[in-house]
Amino acid sequence: MIDRKPIRRGFTLLEVVIAISLLVLLMTMLMMFYNNALVQRDEGTKRSRDAQLARVILDRMAGEVRQAVGNVPGYGVGVFGYKDRIEVNTLVMPDRKLSEVQSVRQRKLPAQFDLQQIRYYVAWDEENLTDEGDPRALGLVRRESKTYLRDAIVTSEEAEESAEEVEEAEMAFKEELYAPEIRFLELKYFDGATWWDDWELTQGNSLPQLVRITIGFEPVIPEEQDMDIVEDDFLEDDADVDPLPGDRYSILVRPVQADVFFGSRMSREASAFSEGL
C-alpha cells in the first residue's frame, strides 16, 4: 500500500491580493475615523474656548453698560455710540488703595472718580493689508478713563518727582488691545419701539432702553464711507429676526437708570425728525 502524504495548499496570488486590499481598506477606514475624531475634538475645544472668551467679554461690557449714568452735568450722557463703537460713562468703585492710610512721606496716588468713561471699538491696520487688499483687523480695543479733567500739578519743590507724577497722570487713561481674538463688534440701540444703528442724544436722561452687543471672531470689512457719519435710518426688522453666524455671540443689556417713561424714545424720534428736515 502506497503511503501518500497530504497535499499542502498555500494561498494563491489572487487570495493574497484580495487579503492585502481588504487590510489596506480596513486600515484606511480606521485612520479616517481616528483623524475625524481628532478634528472634531480640536473643533469642539476651539468652540468651547471661544464661547468662554466671548462670555467673559460680553459680561464685562454688559456690566459697564448696565451701570451707565443718565446724564451728569459736565460729563454728558451715559451712552453714546455708533454701530461699530460705543462710549459709556459708567459707575465704578475706586481702588481700595485710595482708602488706605498713607504716611506723609509716601507719594500720593492719582485721584480716582466714581465715574469712568469706557470706550470699545475694533482697531484696523490700514498699512498692512490682507492678501485681498483690505484693512487688517487688529482686535477689540478698550479705552478707560479713570479720572475726568485731571491735570498734573508740579511745584518747584516737587521737581525731582515731576516725571513720576506725569507718569501717574497718564495712568488715569488706559488704552489697550483688550481682545485681539475679537475682530467684529456691532451695537444696536432700542428706544422702546425701534432699533437704531447709532445713539447720539445729549439732552436729559437719554439712555436707550436696551443695548444689543454682538461680538465675533471673523472680521467684517467696514464700509468705505466715514464710520463717524452713520445714516440715521431706523431698522425695519427686529434685531433678532436673522440668526447669528456661528462665530458671533450677542447679549441684550438694559441700563439700570434708563427712563421708565421712555423719554429717550421721544428725544430720539425728535432728533431723527430734525435731521430729516
Short mmCIF file of N, CA and C in Angstrom, two decimals, residues 25-188:
data_model
loop_
_atom_site.label_atom_id
_atom_site.label_comp_id
_atom_site.label_asym_id
_atom_site.label_seq_id
_atom_site.Cartn_x
_atom_site.Cartn_y
_atom_site.Cartn_z
N LEU A 25 -7.87 48.63 3.06
CA LEU A 25 -9.14 49.32 3.18
C LEU A 25 -9.55 49.48 4.64
N LEU A 26 -9.35 48.42 5.42
CA LEU A 26 -9.69 48.49 6.84
C LEU A 26 -8.83 49.51 7.57
N MET A 27 -7.53 49.52 7.30
CA MET A 27 -6.64 50.48 7.95
C MET A 27 -6.96 51.92 7.52
N THR A 28 -7.33 52.08 6.23
CA THR A 28 -7.70 53.42 5.76
C THR A 28 -8.94 53.93 6.47
N MET A 29 -9.95 53.07 6.61
CA MET A 29 -11.17 53.47 7.31
C MET A 29 -10.87 53.78 8.77
N LEU A 30 -9.99 52.99 9.39
CA LEU A 30 -9.63 53.24 10.78
C LEU A 30 -8.91 54.57 10.94
N MET A 31 -7.99 54.88 10.03
CA MET A 31 -7.26 56.15 10.11
C MET A 31 -8.19 57.33 9.83
N MET A 32 -9.13 57.17 8.89
CA MET A 32 -10.09 58.24 8.63
C MET A 32 -10.95 58.50 9.85
N PHE A 33 -11.40 57.45 10.51
CA PHE A 33 -12.21 57.61 11.72
C PHE A 33 -11.40 58.29 12.82
N TYR A 34 -10.15 57.88 12.98
CA TYR A 34 -9.30 58.47 14.01
C TYR A 34 -9.01 59.94 13.71
N ASN A 35 -8.72 60.25 12.45
CA ASN A 35 -8.45 61.63 12.06
C ASN A 35 -9.69 62.51 12.24
N ASN A 36 -10.86 61.98 11.88
CA ASN A 36 -12.10 62.72 12.05
C ASN A 36 -12.37 62.99 13.53
N ALA A 37 -12.08 62.01 14.38
CA ALA A 37 -12.27 62.21 15.82
C ALA A 37 -11.35 63.30 16.35
N LEU A 38 -10.11 63.34 15.87
CA LEU A 38 -9.18 64.39 16.30
C LEU A 38 -9.64 65.77 15.84
N VAL A 39 -10.13 65.84 14.59
CA VAL A 39 -10.62 67.12 14.08
C VAL A 39 -11.82 67.61 14.88
N GLN A 40 -12.75 66.70 15.17
CA GLN A 40 -13.92 67.07 15.96
C GLN A 40 -13.52 67.50 17.36
N ARG A 41 -12.54 66.83 17.93
CA ARG A 41 -12.09 67.22 19.26
C ARG A 41 -11.47 68.61 19.26
N ASP A 42 -10.62 68.88 18.27
CA ASP A 42 -9.99 70.20 18.18
C ASP A 42 -11.04 71.29 17.93
N GLU A 43 -12.01 70.99 17.07
CA GLU A 43 -13.05 71.97 16.79
C GLU A 43 -13.90 72.23 18.02
N GLY A 44 -14.23 71.16 18.75
CA GLY A 44 -15.00 71.34 19.97
C GLY A 44 -14.24 72.13 21.02
N THR A 45 -12.95 71.88 21.14
CA THR A 45 -12.13 72.63 22.09
C THR A 45 -12.07 74.10 21.72
N LYS A 46 -11.91 74.38 20.42
CA LYS A 46 -11.86 75.78 19.97
C LYS A 46 -13.18 76.48 20.21
N ARG A 47 -14.29 75.81 19.91
CA ARG A 47 -15.59 76.44 20.14
C ARG A 47 -15.82 76.70 21.62
N SER A 48 -15.43 75.76 22.45
CA SER A 48 -15.59 75.96 23.89
C SER A 48 -14.74 77.12 24.38
N ARG A 49 -13.50 77.20 23.89
CA ARG A 49 -12.62 78.31 24.29
C ARG A 49 -13.16 79.64 23.78
N ASP A 50 -13.64 79.67 22.54
CA ASP A 50 -14.21 80.91 22.01
C ASP A 50 -15.46 81.33 22.77
N ALA A 51 -16.29 80.37 23.12
CA ALA A 51 -17.52 80.68 23.86
C ALA A 51 -17.20 81.24 25.24
N GLN A 52 -16.21 80.67 25.91
CA GLN A 52 -15.82 81.18 27.22
C GLN A 52 -15.24 82.58 27.12
N LEU A 53 -14.40 82.82 26.11
CA LEU A 53 -13.84 84.15 25.92
C LEU A 53 -14.93 85.17 25.61
N ALA A 54 -15.84 84.81 24.73
CA ALA A 54 -16.94 85.72 24.38
C ALA A 54 -17.82 86.01 25.59
N ARG A 55 -18.07 85.01 26.41
CA ARG A 55 -18.91 85.22 27.59
C ARG A 55 -18.25 86.19 28.57
N VAL A 56 -16.94 86.04 28.78
CA VAL A 56 -16.23 86.93 29.71
C VAL A 56 -16.27 88.37 29.20
N ILE A 57 -16.01 88.55 27.90
CA ILE A 57 -16.00 89.90 27.34
C ILE A 57 -17.40 90.51 27.36
N LEU A 58 -18.40 89.74 26.97
CA LEU A 58 -19.77 90.27 26.97
C LEU A 58 -20.24 90.59 28.38
N ASP A 59 -19.88 89.78 29.35
CA ASP A 59 -20.27 90.05 30.74
C ASP A 59 -19.68 91.37 31.22
N ARG A 60 -18.42 91.63 30.88
CA ARG A 60 -17.81 92.89 31.31
C ARG A 60 -18.44 94.08 30.61
N MET A 61 -18.64 93.98 29.30
CA MET A 61 -19.26 95.07 28.57
C MET A 61 -20.68 95.30 29.05
N ALA A 62 -21.41 94.22 29.30
CA ALA A 62 -22.79 94.36 29.77
C ALA A 62 -22.84 95.01 31.14
N GLY A 63 -21.92 94.65 32.03
CA GLY A 63 -21.89 95.26 33.35
C GLY A 63 -21.63 96.75 33.28
N GLU A 64 -20.76 97.18 32.38
CA GLU A 64 -20.45 98.60 32.26
C GLU A 64 -21.61 99.36 31.63
N VAL A 65 -22.26 98.78 30.64
CA VAL A 65 -23.43 99.44 30.04
C VAL A 65 -24.59 99.46 31.03
N ARG A 66 -24.73 98.41 31.80
CA ARG A 66 -25.83 98.34 32.77
C ARG A 66 -25.71 99.44 33.82
N GLN A 67 -24.50 99.81 34.20
CA GLN A 67 -24.28 100.84 35.22
C GLN A 67 -24.07 102.22 34.61
N ALA A 68 -24.46 102.42 33.37
CA ALA A 68 -24.31 103.73 32.74
C ALA A 68 -25.20 104.76 33.44
N VAL A 69 -24.67 105.98 33.58
CA VAL A 69 -25.42 107.05 34.22
C VAL A 69 -26.32 107.72 33.20
N GLY A 70 -27.38 108.38 33.71
CA GLY A 70 -28.31 109.03 32.81
C GLY A 70 -27.69 110.23 32.11
N ASN A 71 -27.45 111.28 32.87
CA ASN A 71 -26.83 112.48 32.32
C ASN A 71 -26.21 113.25 33.48
N VAL A 72 -24.89 113.33 33.50
CA VAL A 72 -24.18 114.05 34.55
C VAL A 72 -23.69 115.37 33.98
N PRO A 73 -24.05 116.51 34.60
CA PRO A 73 -23.58 117.81 34.09
C PRO A 73 -22.06 117.86 34.00
N GLY A 74 -21.58 118.26 32.86
CA GLY A 74 -20.15 118.35 32.64
C GLY A 74 -19.52 117.10 32.06
N TYR A 75 -20.26 115.99 32.10
CA TYR A 75 -19.71 114.72 31.62
C TYR A 75 -20.54 114.11 30.50
N GLY A 76 -21.75 114.61 30.30
CA GLY A 76 -22.54 114.15 29.19
C GLY A 76 -23.43 112.96 29.52
N VAL A 77 -24.02 112.40 28.47
CA VAL A 77 -24.95 111.29 28.60
C VAL A 77 -24.18 110.00 28.82
N GLY A 78 -24.85 109.01 29.42
CA GLY A 78 -24.17 107.78 29.80
C GLY A 78 -23.81 106.88 28.65
N VAL A 79 -24.57 106.88 27.57
CA VAL A 79 -24.31 106.01 26.41
C VAL A 79 -24.27 106.87 25.16
N PHE A 80 -23.20 106.74 24.42
CA PHE A 80 -23.03 107.47 23.17
C PHE A 80 -22.27 106.56 22.22
N GLY A 81 -22.85 106.28 21.06
CA GLY A 81 -22.14 105.35 20.20
C GLY A 81 -22.75 105.21 18.83
N TYR A 82 -22.06 104.42 18.03
CA TYR A 82 -22.48 104.11 16.67
C TYR A 82 -22.59 102.59 16.53
N LYS A 83 -22.70 102.15 15.30
CA LYS A 83 -22.88 100.72 15.05
C LYS A 83 -21.62 99.92 15.37
N ASP A 84 -20.46 100.55 15.23
CA ASP A 84 -19.21 99.81 15.39
C ASP A 84 -18.38 100.25 16.59
N ARG A 85 -18.92 101.14 17.43
CA ARG A 85 -18.19 101.60 18.61
C ARG A 85 -19.17 102.15 19.63
N ILE A 86 -18.75 102.18 20.88
CA ILE A 86 -19.61 102.67 21.94
C ILE A 86 -18.76 103.34 23.01
N GLU A 87 -19.33 104.38 23.61
CA GLU A 87 -18.68 105.11 24.70
C GLU A 87 -19.66 105.17 25.86
N VAL A 88 -19.23 104.76 27.03
CA VAL A 88 -20.11 104.62 28.19
C VAL A 88 -19.50 105.36 29.37
N ASN A 89 -20.32 106.19 30.04
CA ASN A 89 -19.97 106.75 31.34
C ASN A 89 -20.61 105.86 32.40
N THR A 90 -19.79 105.09 33.08
CA THR A 90 -20.31 104.07 33.98
C THR A 90 -19.85 104.31 35.40
N LEU A 91 -20.64 103.86 36.36
CA LEU A 91 -20.32 103.99 37.78
C LEU A 91 -19.42 102.84 38.21
N VAL A 92 -18.38 103.16 38.96
CA VAL A 92 -17.44 102.16 39.46
C VAL A 92 -17.05 102.51 40.89
N MET A 93 -16.43 101.56 41.54
CA MET A 93 -15.87 101.78 42.86
C MET A 93 -14.38 102.08 42.72
N PRO A 94 -13.89 103.16 43.34
CA PRO A 94 -12.44 103.45 43.27
C PRO A 94 -11.63 102.32 43.89
N ASP A 95 -10.34 102.29 43.56
CA ASP A 95 -9.47 101.25 44.08
C ASP A 95 -9.41 101.31 45.60
N ARG A 96 -9.23 100.15 46.21
CA ARG A 96 -9.19 100.06 47.67
C ARG A 96 -7.96 100.78 48.23
N LYS A 97 -6.90 100.87 47.45
CA LYS A 97 -5.68 101.51 47.94
C LYS A 97 -5.90 102.98 48.29
N LEU A 98 -6.87 103.62 47.64
CA LEU A 98 -7.12 105.03 47.91
C LEU A 98 -7.67 105.27 49.30
N SER A 99 -8.31 104.27 49.90
CA SER A 99 -8.87 104.42 51.24
C SER A 99 -7.91 103.98 52.34
N GLU A 100 -6.75 103.48 51.96
CA GLU A 100 -5.78 103.07 52.96
C GLU A 100 -5.02 104.27 53.50
N VAL A 101 -4.63 104.18 54.77
CA VAL A 101 -3.90 105.27 55.42
C VAL A 101 -2.47 105.30 54.89
N GLN A 102 -2.02 106.49 54.52
CA GLN A 102 -0.68 106.67 53.99
C GLN A 102 0.09 107.68 54.84
N SER A 103 1.38 107.47 54.92
CA SER A 103 2.22 108.40 55.67
C SER A 103 2.47 109.65 54.84
N VAL A 104 3.01 110.66 55.50
CA VAL A 104 3.25 111.93 54.82
C VAL A 104 4.32 111.78 53.75
N ARG A 105 5.27 110.89 53.96
CA ARG A 105 6.38 110.73 53.02
C ARG A 105 6.00 109.91 51.79
N GLN A 106 4.92 109.18 51.88
CA GLN A 106 4.53 108.37 50.73
C GLN A 106 3.99 109.25 49.61
N ARG A 107 4.28 108.85 48.39
CA ARG A 107 3.81 109.60 47.24
C ARG A 107 2.30 109.37 47.07
N LYS A 108 1.59 110.44 46.85
CA LYS A 108 0.15 110.36 46.74
C LYS A 108 -0.25 109.61 45.47
N LEU A 109 -1.28 108.81 45.61
CA LEU A 109 -1.80 108.08 44.46
C LEU A 109 -2.65 109.01 43.60
N PRO A 110 -2.72 108.77 42.30
CA PRO A 110 -3.58 109.60 41.45
C PRO A 110 -5.04 109.47 41.86
N ALA A 111 -5.71 110.60 41.87
CA ALA A 111 -7.11 110.61 42.29
C ALA A 111 -7.97 109.80 41.33
N GLN A 112 -9.04 109.25 41.87
CA GLN A 112 -9.99 108.49 41.06
C GLN A 112 -11.40 108.96 41.36
N PHE A 113 -12.19 108.94 40.34
CA PHE A 113 -13.59 109.34 40.43
C PHE A 113 -14.44 108.08 40.41
N ASP A 114 -15.65 108.17 40.95
CA ASP A 114 -16.54 107.01 40.90
C ASP A 114 -17.26 106.91 39.56
N LEU A 115 -16.84 107.72 38.62
CA LEU A 115 -17.40 107.70 37.27
C LEU A 115 -16.26 107.50 36.29
N GLN A 116 -16.37 106.50 35.44
CA GLN A 116 -15.34 106.22 34.45
C GLN A 116 -15.94 106.26 33.05
N GLN A 117 -15.11 106.63 32.12
CA GLN A 117 -15.52 106.63 30.71
C GLN A 117 -14.85 105.45 30.01
N ILE A 118 -15.67 104.57 29.46
CA ILE A 118 -15.19 103.36 28.80
C ILE A 118 -15.56 103.44 27.32
N ARG A 119 -14.61 103.06 26.48
CA ARG A 119 -14.86 103.08 25.04
C ARG A 119 -14.40 101.75 24.44
N TYR A 120 -15.22 101.19 23.56
CA TYR A 120 -14.89 99.94 22.87
C TYR A 120 -14.99 100.17 21.36
N TYR A 121 -14.03 99.62 20.64
CA TYR A 121 -14.07 99.65 19.17
C TYR A 121 -13.06 98.64 18.64
N VAL A 122 -13.20 98.29 17.38
CA VAL A 122 -12.27 97.37 16.72
C VAL A 122 -11.25 98.20 15.94
N ALA A 123 -9.97 97.97 16.22
CA ALA A 123 -8.90 98.71 15.54
C ALA A 123 -8.57 98.03 14.21
N TRP A 124 -8.25 98.86 13.22
CA TRP A 124 -7.91 98.37 11.88
C TRP A 124 -6.53 98.88 11.47
N ASP A 125 -5.77 98.02 10.84
CA ASP A 125 -4.45 98.38 10.32
C ASP A 125 -4.59 98.71 8.84
N GLU A 126 -4.46 99.99 8.52
CA GLU A 126 -4.63 100.44 7.14
C GLU A 126 -3.37 100.25 6.31
N GLU A 127 -2.24 99.95 6.94
CA GLU A 127 -0.98 99.83 6.21
C GLU A 127 -0.70 98.38 5.81
N ASN A 128 -0.76 97.47 6.78
CA ASN A 128 -0.51 96.05 6.50
C ASN A 128 -1.82 95.40 6.05
N LEU A 129 -2.05 95.41 4.75
CA LEU A 129 -3.31 94.92 4.21
C LEU A 129 -3.28 93.40 4.07
N THR A 130 -4.46 92.83 3.92
CA THR A 130 -4.58 91.40 3.69
C THR A 130 -4.25 91.08 2.24
N ASP A 131 -4.28 89.80 1.91
CA ASP A 131 -3.99 89.39 0.53
C ASP A 131 -5.02 89.93 -0.45
N GLU A 132 -6.24 90.20 0.04
CA GLU A 132 -7.28 90.75 -0.82
C GLU A 132 -7.19 92.27 -0.93
N GLY A 133 -6.25 92.90 -0.22
CA GLY A 133 -6.11 94.35 -0.27
C GLY A 133 -6.99 95.09 0.69
N ASP A 134 -7.57 94.40 1.68
CA ASP A 134 -8.45 95.02 2.66
C ASP A 134 -7.68 95.32 3.94
N PRO A 135 -8.16 96.27 4.75
CA PRO A 135 -7.52 96.53 6.04
C PRO A 135 -7.55 95.29 6.93
N ARG A 136 -6.56 95.19 7.78
CA ARG A 136 -6.44 94.03 8.66
C ARG A 136 -6.98 94.39 10.05
N ALA A 137 -7.89 93.56 10.55
CA ALA A 137 -8.46 93.78 11.88
C ALA A 137 -7.46 93.39 12.96
N LEU A 138 -7.20 94.31 13.89
CA LEU A 138 -6.23 94.06 14.96
C LEU A 138 -6.88 93.47 16.20
N GLY A 139 -8.16 93.76 16.42
CA GLY A 139 -8.84 93.22 17.59
C GLY A 139 -9.64 94.29 18.32
N LEU A 140 -10.27 93.88 19.41
CA LEU A 140 -11.12 94.76 20.20
C LEU A 140 -10.26 95.62 21.13
N VAL A 141 -10.44 96.93 21.04
CA VAL A 141 -9.69 97.88 21.86
C VAL A 141 -10.61 98.41 22.96
N ARG A 142 -10.05 98.53 24.16
CA ARG A 142 -10.78 99.08 25.30
C ARG A 142 -10.02 100.29 25.84
N ARG A 143 -10.68 101.42 25.87
CA ARG A 143 -10.08 102.64 26.41
C ARG A 143 -10.80 103.03 27.68
N GLU A 144 -10.05 103.22 28.74
CA GLU A 144 -10.62 103.51 30.05
C GLU A 144 -10.04 104.81 30.59
N SER A 145 -10.93 105.73 30.96
CA SER A 145 -10.53 106.99 31.59
C SER A 145 -10.99 106.96 33.04
N LYS A 146 -10.04 106.80 33.95
CA LYS A 146 -10.39 106.67 35.36
C LYS A 146 -10.71 108.00 36.01
N THR A 147 -10.06 109.07 35.56
CA THR A 147 -10.23 110.37 36.20
C THR A 147 -10.53 111.41 35.13
N TYR A 148 -11.62 112.15 35.31
CA TYR A 148 -12.00 113.18 34.36
C TYR A 148 -11.27 114.49 34.68
N LEU A 149 -10.85 115.18 33.61
CA LEU A 149 -10.32 116.54 33.73
C LEU A 149 -9.22 116.64 34.77
N ARG A 150 -8.34 115.65 34.80
CA ARG A 150 -7.27 115.65 35.79
C ARG A 150 -6.01 116.24 35.17
N ASP A 151 -5.46 117.27 35.83
CA ASP A 151 -4.22 117.90 35.38
C ASP A 151 -3.14 117.64 36.41
N ALA A 152 -1.95 117.35 35.94
CA ALA A 152 -0.82 117.13 36.84
C ALA A 152 -0.27 118.47 37.29
N ILE A 153 -0.23 118.70 38.62
CA ILE A 153 0.26 119.94 39.20
C ILE A 153 1.64 119.67 39.77
N VAL A 154 2.63 120.34 39.24
CA VAL A 154 4.01 120.14 39.66
C VAL A 154 4.56 121.47 40.16
N THR A 155 4.98 121.52 41.41
CA THR A 155 5.57 122.71 42.01
C THR A 155 7.08 122.61 41.96
N SER A 156 7.73 123.71 42.32
CA SER A 156 9.19 123.72 42.31
C SER A 156 9.77 122.76 43.34
N GLU A 157 9.07 122.57 44.45
CA GLU A 157 9.56 121.67 45.48
C GLU A 157 9.45 120.22 45.07
N GLU A 158 8.66 119.95 44.06
CA GLU A 158 8.45 118.58 43.62
C GLU A 158 9.10 118.33 42.27
N ALA A 159 10.11 119.10 41.94
CA ALA A 159 10.74 118.98 40.62
C ALA A 159 11.35 117.61 40.41
N GLU A 160 11.87 117.01 41.48
CA GLU A 160 12.51 115.71 41.34
C GLU A 160 11.50 114.62 41.03
N GLU A 161 10.27 114.82 41.47
CA GLU A 161 9.24 113.80 41.27
C GLU A 161 8.31 114.14 40.12
N SER A 162 8.66 115.16 39.34
CA SER A 162 7.75 115.60 38.29
C SER A 162 7.52 114.51 37.25
N ALA A 163 8.59 113.82 36.87
CA ALA A 163 8.45 112.75 35.87
C ALA A 163 7.53 111.66 36.37
N GLU A 164 7.66 111.30 37.65
CA GLU A 164 6.81 110.26 38.21
C GLU A 164 5.36 110.72 38.28
N GLU A 165 5.13 111.98 38.58
CA GLU A 165 3.77 112.49 38.66
C GLU A 165 3.12 112.52 37.28
N VAL A 166 3.90 112.90 36.29
CA VAL A 166 3.35 112.89 34.93
C VAL A 166 3.00 111.47 34.51
N GLU A 167 3.85 110.53 34.90
CA GLU A 167 3.57 109.13 34.57
C GLU A 167 2.30 108.66 35.27
N GLU A 168 2.10 109.08 36.52
CA GLU A 168 0.88 108.71 37.23
C GLU A 168 -0.34 109.35 36.60
N ALA A 169 -0.16 110.59 36.13
CA ALA A 169 -1.28 111.25 35.46
C ALA A 169 -1.69 110.51 34.20
N GLU A 170 -0.69 109.99 33.48
CA GLU A 170 -1.01 109.22 32.28
C GLU A 170 -1.68 107.90 32.62
N MET A 171 -1.46 107.40 33.85
CA MET A 171 -2.11 106.16 34.25
C MET A 171 -3.61 106.32 34.37
N ALA A 172 -4.09 107.59 34.47
CA ALA A 172 -5.53 107.80 34.55
C ALA A 172 -6.22 107.42 33.25
N PHE A 173 -5.47 107.30 32.15
CA PHE A 173 -6.01 106.88 30.87
C PHE A 173 -5.31 105.59 30.45
N LYS A 174 -6.11 104.63 30.11
CA LYS A 174 -5.56 103.33 29.74
C LYS A 174 -6.24 102.85 28.48
N GLU A 175 -5.46 102.65 27.44
CA GLU A 175 -5.98 102.15 26.17
C GLU A 175 -5.16 100.93 25.77
N GLU A 176 -5.83 99.83 25.56
CA GLU A 176 -5.13 98.58 25.30
C GLU A 176 -5.88 97.75 24.27
N LEU A 177 -5.15 96.86 23.64
CA LEU A 177 -5.75 95.87 22.75
C LEU A 177 -6.33 94.78 23.65
N TYR A 178 -7.59 94.95 24.00
CA TYR A 178 -8.21 94.14 25.04
C TYR A 178 -8.37 92.69 24.63
N ALA A 179 -8.81 92.45 23.43
CA ALA A 179 -9.04 91.07 22.96
C ALA A 179 -8.70 91.00 21.48
N PRO A 180 -7.48 90.61 21.12
CA PRO A 180 -7.12 90.51 19.70
C PRO A 180 -7.91 89.44 18.96
N GLU A 181 -8.48 88.48 19.68
CA GLU A 181 -9.27 87.44 19.02
C GLU A 181 -10.61 87.97 18.51
N ILE A 182 -11.15 89.00 19.19
CA ILE A 182 -12.44 89.57 18.81
C ILE A 182 -12.20 90.62 17.73
N ARG A 183 -12.65 90.32 16.51
CA ARG A 183 -12.42 91.22 15.38
C ARG A 183 -13.72 91.69 14.74
N PHE A 184 -14.81 91.56 15.47
CA PHE A 184 -16.09 92.06 14.99
C PHE A 184 -16.87 92.62 16.17
N LEU A 185 -17.43 93.81 16.00
CA LEU A 185 -18.24 94.45 17.03
C LEU A 185 -19.40 95.16 16.37
N GLU A 186 -20.59 94.86 16.84
CA GLU A 186 -21.79 95.51 16.32
C GLU A 186 -22.69 95.87 17.49
N LEU A 187 -23.22 97.09 17.45
CA LEU A 187 -24.08 97.57 18.52
C LEU A 187 -25.37 98.12 17.92
N LYS A 188 -26.46 97.87 18.61
CA LYS A 188 -27.77 98.39 18.22
C LYS A 188 -28.45 98.91 19.49
#
